[in-house]
Amino acid sequence: AQSVTQLDSQVPVFEEAPVELRCNYSSSVSVYLFWYVQYPNQGLQLLLKYLSGSTLVKGINGFEAEFNKSQTSFHLRKPSVHISDTAEYFCAVSDQQGGSEKLVFGKGTKLTVNP
Amino acid sequence: GAVVSQHPSWVICKSGTSVKIECRSLDFQATTMFWYRQFPKQSLMLMATSNEGSKATYEQGVEKDKFLINHASLTLSTLTVTSAHPEDSSFYICSASGSGRSLRTQYFGPGTRLLVL
């Protein structure tokens, strides 16, 4: 079974500052990794994913994440945030070997970008 | 690409009635669809997984007779909340995965807010 830990429940940051949202996972098998963003009263939007290949993944809206297998981490970064980046961010994993494609989510990190 | 829609976005109903929520993949064939429930300020809770043409697989603790799921085609899945009660009020979100860019990746709908009076 997998588990996902998002270490920070809330991250306040000023506009144009860099931000890192941390995600660690636990799994006995290889996993696929995802970051989703949720704006208020909306569904989840895929920011980026790691399925294979380069461990540095670039996504939409200027976000990127790096898969670190030895540290079982997949931290999300953005060099300069905007007010519009204020949202809830979810890290998720799925089992590479299983056929169900179920996602295991972290509890989410609320990013608040202040002017 | 990989767009998922849900309908309705909002529904208010009286206790005891049934409500149907539709989830559609608009530009890809969804071999697998998922239904989630989200409580305020919490993460998503998976309710069930459905494969086209097969019976849904429900998570532990989810009543299959209360939450009826049908995945009749590669682009449509429905969730029917039968005999709804106020405790069923929640935000329901579907997702879909399939082939191409949606392979091994779930794309989510915008969600449906259900309020049972």
CSV table of C-alpha atoms in Angstrom, one decimal, chain B residues 2-73:
chain,number,residue,atom,x,y,z
B,2,ALA,CA,-8.3,15.2,-21.9
B,3,VAL,CA,-11.3,17.2,-20.9
B,4,VAL,CA,-13.9,15.8,-18.5
B,5,SER,CA,-17.3,17.4,-17.8
B,6,GLN,CA,-19.8,16.8,-15.1
B,7,HIS,CA,-23.5,17.7,-15.0
B,8,PRO,CA,-25.1,19.2,-13.1
B,9,SER,CA,-22.6,21.5,-11.3
B,10,TRP,CA,-25.1,22.2,-8.5
B,11,VAL,CA,-28.1,20.2,-7.3
B,12,ILE,CA,-30.5,20.8,-4.4
B,13,CYS,CA,-33.0,18.1,-3.6
B,14,LYS,CA,-35.4,17.0,-0.9
B,15,SER,CA,-34.6,14.2,1.4
B,16,GLY,CA,-35.7,10.8,0.0
B,17,THR,CA,-35.3,11.7,-3.6
B,18,SER,CA,-32.7,10.3,-6.0
B,19,VAL,CA,-30.1,12.3,-7.9
B,20,LYS,CA,-28.2,11.4,-11.0
B,21,ILE,CA,-24.8,12.9,-11.8
B,22,GLU,CA,-23.2,12.5,-15.2
B,23,CYS,CA,-19.5,12.4,-16.0
B,24,ARG,CA,-18.3,12.6,-19.6
B,25,SER,CA,-14.9,12.4,-21.2
B,26,LEU,CA,-15.2,14.9,-24.1
B,27,ASP,CA,-12.2,14.2,-26.2
B,28,PHE,CA,-10.9,10.7,-25.3
B,29,GLN,CA,-12.2,7.3,-24.6
B,30,ALA,CA,-12.3,6.6,-20.8
B,31,THR,CA,-11.8,3.0,-20.2
B,32,THR,CA,-11.8,3.7,-16.4
B,33,MET,CA,-13.8,6.2,-14.5
B,34,PHE,CA,-13.5,7.0,-10.8
B,35,TRP,CA,-15.9,8.7,-8.4
B,36,TYR,CA,-14.8,10.7,-5.4
B,37,ARG,CA,-16.4,12.5,-2.6
B,38,GLN,CA,-14.8,15.6,-1.0
B,39,PHE,CA,-15.7,17.1,2.4
B,40,PRO,CA,-14.9,20.7,3.1
B,41,LYS,CA,-11.2,21.4,3.6
B,42,GLN,CA,-10.3,17.7,3.1
B,43,SER,CA,-8.7,15.6,0.5
B,44,LEU,CA,-10.6,13.4,-1.9
B,45,MET,CA,-12.1,10.1,-0.8
B,46,LEU,CA,-12.4,7.4,-3.6
B,47,MET,CA,-15.9,5.9,-3.6
B,48,ALA,CA,-15.7,3.5,-6.6
B,49,THR,CA,-13.9,2.6,-9.8
B,50,SER,CA,-15.7,1.6,-12.9
B,51,ASN,CA,-14.6,0.1,-16.1
B,52,GLU,CA,-16.7,0.4,-19.3
B,53,GLY,CA,-19.1,-2.5,-19.5
B,54,SER,CA,-18.3,-3.9,-16.1
B,55,LYS,CA,-19.7,-3.5,-12.6
B,56,ALA,CA,-18.2,-0.9,-10.5
B,57,THR,CA,-15.7,-1.8,-7.7
B,58,TYR,CA,-16.6,0.0,-4.5
B,59,GLU,CA,-14.3,1.1,-1.7
B,60,GLN,CA,-14.8,-0.3,1.7
B,61,GLY,CA,-17.5,1.4,3.6
B,62,VAL,CA,-19.3,2.8,0.5
B,63,GLU,CA,-22.8,1.4,0.1
B,64,LYS,CA,-23.2,0.2,-3.5
B,65,ASP,CA,-27.0,0.1,-3.2
B,66,LYS,CA,-27.0,3.8,-2.3
B,67,PHE,CA,-24.5,5.0,-4.7
B,68,LEU,CA,-25.3,3.4,-8.1
B,69,ILE,CA,-22.6,3.7,-10.7
B,70,ASN,CA,-23.1,2.9,-14.4
B,71,HIS,CA,-20.4,3.1,-17.0
B,72,ALA,CA,-22.3,2.2,-20.1
B,73,SER,CA,-20.0,3.7,-22.7
